[in-house]
Coordinates of C-alpha atoms in Angstrom, one line a residue:
M14 CA -64.4 -6.4 -98.3
K15 CA -67.4 -6.7 -95.8
I16 CA -68.7 -3.3 -96.4
W17 CA -69.8 -4.3 -100.1
D18 CA -71.6 -7.4 -99.0
L19 CA -75.2 -6.7 -99.3
K20 CA -76.2 -10.5 -99.3
R21 CA -77.0 -10.2 -95.9
W22 CA -80.0 -8.1 -96.4
R23 CA -82.9 -10.5 -96.3
N24 CA -85.8 -8.2 -96.2
I25 CA -85.3 -7.1 -99.8
E26 CA -88.5 -8.4 -101.4
C27 CA -87.8 -7.5 -105.0
P28 CA -85.0 -9.8 -106.4
E29 CA -84.4 -7.5 -109.7
A30 CA -83.6 -4.5 -107.3
Y31 CA -81.6 -6.7 -105.1
D32 CA -79.4 -7.7 -108.1
V33 CA -79.0 -4.0 -109.3
I34 CA -78.1 -2.7 -105.6
Y35 CA -75.8 -5.6 -105.1
K36 CA -73.9 -5.1 -108.5
R37 CA -73.8 -1.5 -108.3
Y38 CA -72.0 -1.5 -104.6
C39 CA -69.7 -4.5 -105.8
W40 CA -68.6 -2.1 -108.7
L41 CA -68.0 0.8 -106.4
G42 CA -66.1 -1.7 -103.9
K43 CA -63.7 -2.8 -106.6
H44 CA -63.2 0.6 -108.3
M45 CA -62.9 2.9 -105.3
D46 CA -60.2 3.1 -102.8
C47 CA -61.9 3.7 -99.7
Q48 CA -62.4 2.3 -96.2
R49 CA -66.1 3.3 -95.8
V50 CA -68.9 3.6 -98.0
G51 CA -69.5 6.9 -96.7
L52 CA -66.2 8.1 -98.0
V53 CA -67.1 6.9 -101.6
H54 CA -70.6 8.7 -101.5
N55 CA -69.3 11.9 -99.9
S56 CA -66.4 12.3 -102.3
L57 CA -68.9 11.5 -105.4
L58 CA -71.5 13.8 -104.0
L59 CA -69.0 16.8 -103.5
S60 CA -67.9 16.5 -107.2
G61 CA -71.3 17.7 -108.9
D62 CA -74.2 19.8 -107.8
P63 CA -75.4 20.2 -104.3
L64 CA -77.6 17.7 -103.0
Y65 CA -80.8 18.7 -101.6
V66 CA -82.2 17.1 -98.5
G67 CA -85.8 17.4 -97.2
M68 CA -86.9 16.8 -93.8
D69 CA -89.7 16.6 -91.4
L70 CA -89.7 16.4 -87.8
T71 CA -92.7 15.2 -85.7
I72 CA -92.6 15.6 -81.8
A73 CA -94.2 12.4 -80.5
S74 CA -94.0 13.6 -76.9
F75 CA -92.9 16.4 -74.7
D76 CA -91.5 14.5 -72.0
A77 CA -89.9 17.0 -69.3
I78 CA -89.1 20.7 -68.8
S79 CA -86.3 21.6 -66.2
E80 CA -86.0 25.0 -65.4
V81 CA -83.0 23.9 -63.0
N82 CA -80.9 22.6 -65.8
M83 CA -82.4 24.9 -68.5
D84 CA -83.4 22.1 -70.9
Y85 CA -86.3 19.9 -72.0
T86 CA -86.8 16.6 -73.2
I87 CA -88.8 15.3 -76.4
T88 CA -89.3 12.3 -78.3
L89 CA -89.4 12.7 -82.0
Y90 CA -89.5 11.3 -85.3
L91 CA -87.0 12.8 -87.8
N92 CA -87.4 11.9 -91.5
Q93 CA -85.0 12.9 -94.1
Y94 CA -85.4 12.6 -98.1
W95 CA -82.9 12.7 -100.9
K96 CA -82.5 11.1 -104.4
D97 CA -79.2 9.0 -105.2
E98 CA -79.2 8.2 -108.6
R99 CA -76.5 5.5 -108.1
L100 CA -79.2 3.4 -106.1
E101 CA -81.8 3.3 -109.0
F102 CA -82.8 -0.2 -109.9
G103 CA -85.2 0.4 -112.8
L104 CA -88.5 -0.4 -111.0
T105 CA -89.6 3.2 -110.6
E106 CA -93.1 2.3 -109.2
E107 CA -91.3 0.0 -106.6
V108 CA -90.3 0.7 -102.9
L109 CA -88.3 -1.4 -100.9
T110 CA -88.5 -1.0 -97.1
L111 CA -85.1 -1.9 -95.6
S112 CA -83.5 -2.3 -92.1
G113 CA -82.1 0.8 -90.6
D114 CA -78.8 -0.8 -90.8
F115 CA -78.7 -0.4 -94.5
A116 CA -78.2 3.2 -93.7
D117 CA -74.4 2.2 -92.4
R118 CA -73.7 1.1 -96.0
I119 CA -75.0 4.2 -97.9
W120 CA -74.3 7.8 -97.7
V121 CA -76.5 9.6 -95.4
P122 CA -76.8 13.2 -94.2
D123 CA -74.7 14.1 -91.0
T124 CA -77.7 15.8 -89.3
F125 CA -77.3 16.7 -85.8
F126 CA -78.8 18.8 -83.0
A127 CA -76.7 22.0 -82.2
N128 CA -78.4 22.3 -78.8
D129 CA -78.4 18.6 -77.8
K130 CA -77.4 17.7 -74.2
N131 CA -78.3 14.1 -74.4
S132 CA -80.0 12.0 -76.9
F133 CA -80.6 8.3 -77.6
L134 CA -82.1 6.1 -80.5
H135 CA -85.0 3.9 -79.4
D136 CA -84.1 0.2 -79.7
V137 CA -87.0 -1.7 -78.5
T138 CA -87.4 -4.4 -80.0
E139 CA -85.1 -3.3 -82.9
R140 CA -83.2 0.0 -83.5
N141 CA -86.0 2.5 -84.6
K142 CA -84.5 3.3 -87.9
L143 CA -86.0 2.8 -91.3
V144 CA -84.7 3.2 -95.0
R145 CA -87.1 3.3 -98.0
L146 CA -85.6 3.0 -101.4
G147 CA -87.4 3.8 -104.5
G148 CA -86.8 2.5 -107.7
D149 CA -85.8 5.9 -108.9
G150 CA -83.1 6.1 -106.1
S151 CA -85.3 8.2 -103.7
I152 CA -84.4 7.6 -100.2
T153 CA -86.4 8.0 -97.1
Y154 CA -84.4 7.6 -93.9
G155 CA -86.2 7.8 -90.6
M156 CA -85.7 7.3 -87.1
R157 CA -87.3 7.7 -83.7
F158 CA -85.4 9.1 -80.6
T159 CA -85.4 10.9 -77.5
A160 CA -83.3 14.2 -77.0
T161 CA -82.7 16.5 -74.2
L162 CA -82.1 20.0 -75.7
A163 CA -80.6 23.2 -74.1
C164 CA -83.0 26.0 -73.6
M165 CA -81.7 29.1 -72.1
M166 CA -84.8 30.4 -70.1
D167 CA -85.6 33.7 -68.9
L168 CA -87.3 33.5 -65.6
H169 CA -87.4 37.1 -64.8
Y170 CA -91.3 37.3 -64.7
Y171 CA -91.7 33.8 -63.4
P172 CA -94.3 32.1 -62.7
L173 CA -95.8 34.4 -65.4
D174 CA -93.2 33.9 -68.0
S175 CA -93.2 32.3 -71.4
Q176 CA -90.3 30.6 -73.0
N177 CA -89.2 30.0 -76.6
C178 CA -87.3 26.6 -76.9
T179 CA -86.0 25.6 -80.0
V180 CA -84.8 22.6 -82.0
E181 CA -81.4 23.5 -83.7
I182 CA -80.7 21.2 -86.7
E183 CA -77.6 21.4 -88.5
S184 CA -75.4 19.6 -90.7
C185 CA -71.5 19.2 -90.8
V186 CA -69.8 20.3 -93.9
T187 CA -67.6 17.4 -95.3
P188 CA -64.4 18.8 -96.7

C-alpha cells in the first residue's frame, strides 16, 4: 500500500528515527483496515483522552481591504503544535525537519477559517508547508498562505469609522 511507504522521504537525516518511523507506519498499515492514514489516526485519537493542539498565527502582511466586498486579505503563517506518541523515535533531543508533504501521511488537525472567502497556500518554489518531528513525538506543522476573509463593516460613520475584523479559526469534529 503506497500510503505507508515512507522510503520516499529523502530529507530524514537521522537513520535511527527513519527506521522507527518506517516500522511503526508499516505496522499500522498491516494491522489496520483503512484507506487513508488520517482515518487510522482519527480512530486511534478518538479512543482516548482529548488531544490538545497549540497554535500561533503571525500576520506577515495586510494586503487589501475592500469596503465594497466587505472583506480583507492577509498573508499569514499558521503553526500548530501537538504530540503524537506513536511517532516517537527514541532520540528525545533530535528534531527532524521534514517536507510539508509528510503531513499527508500523518494525522493533522482539521483547522479552517470560518470567515474564509478565498485562500491559497504559497507554492513558490515549493509548497510552503513544514513539519518538524521531535524524538518524543512532538510535532510542529507550519504553513504560509494568503486568505481573503469576510468582515461585516459598519460604515454609518464613514470616513470616521473604525472596524473590527476577525480571523475566525475553527476545527471540524470528526465523528
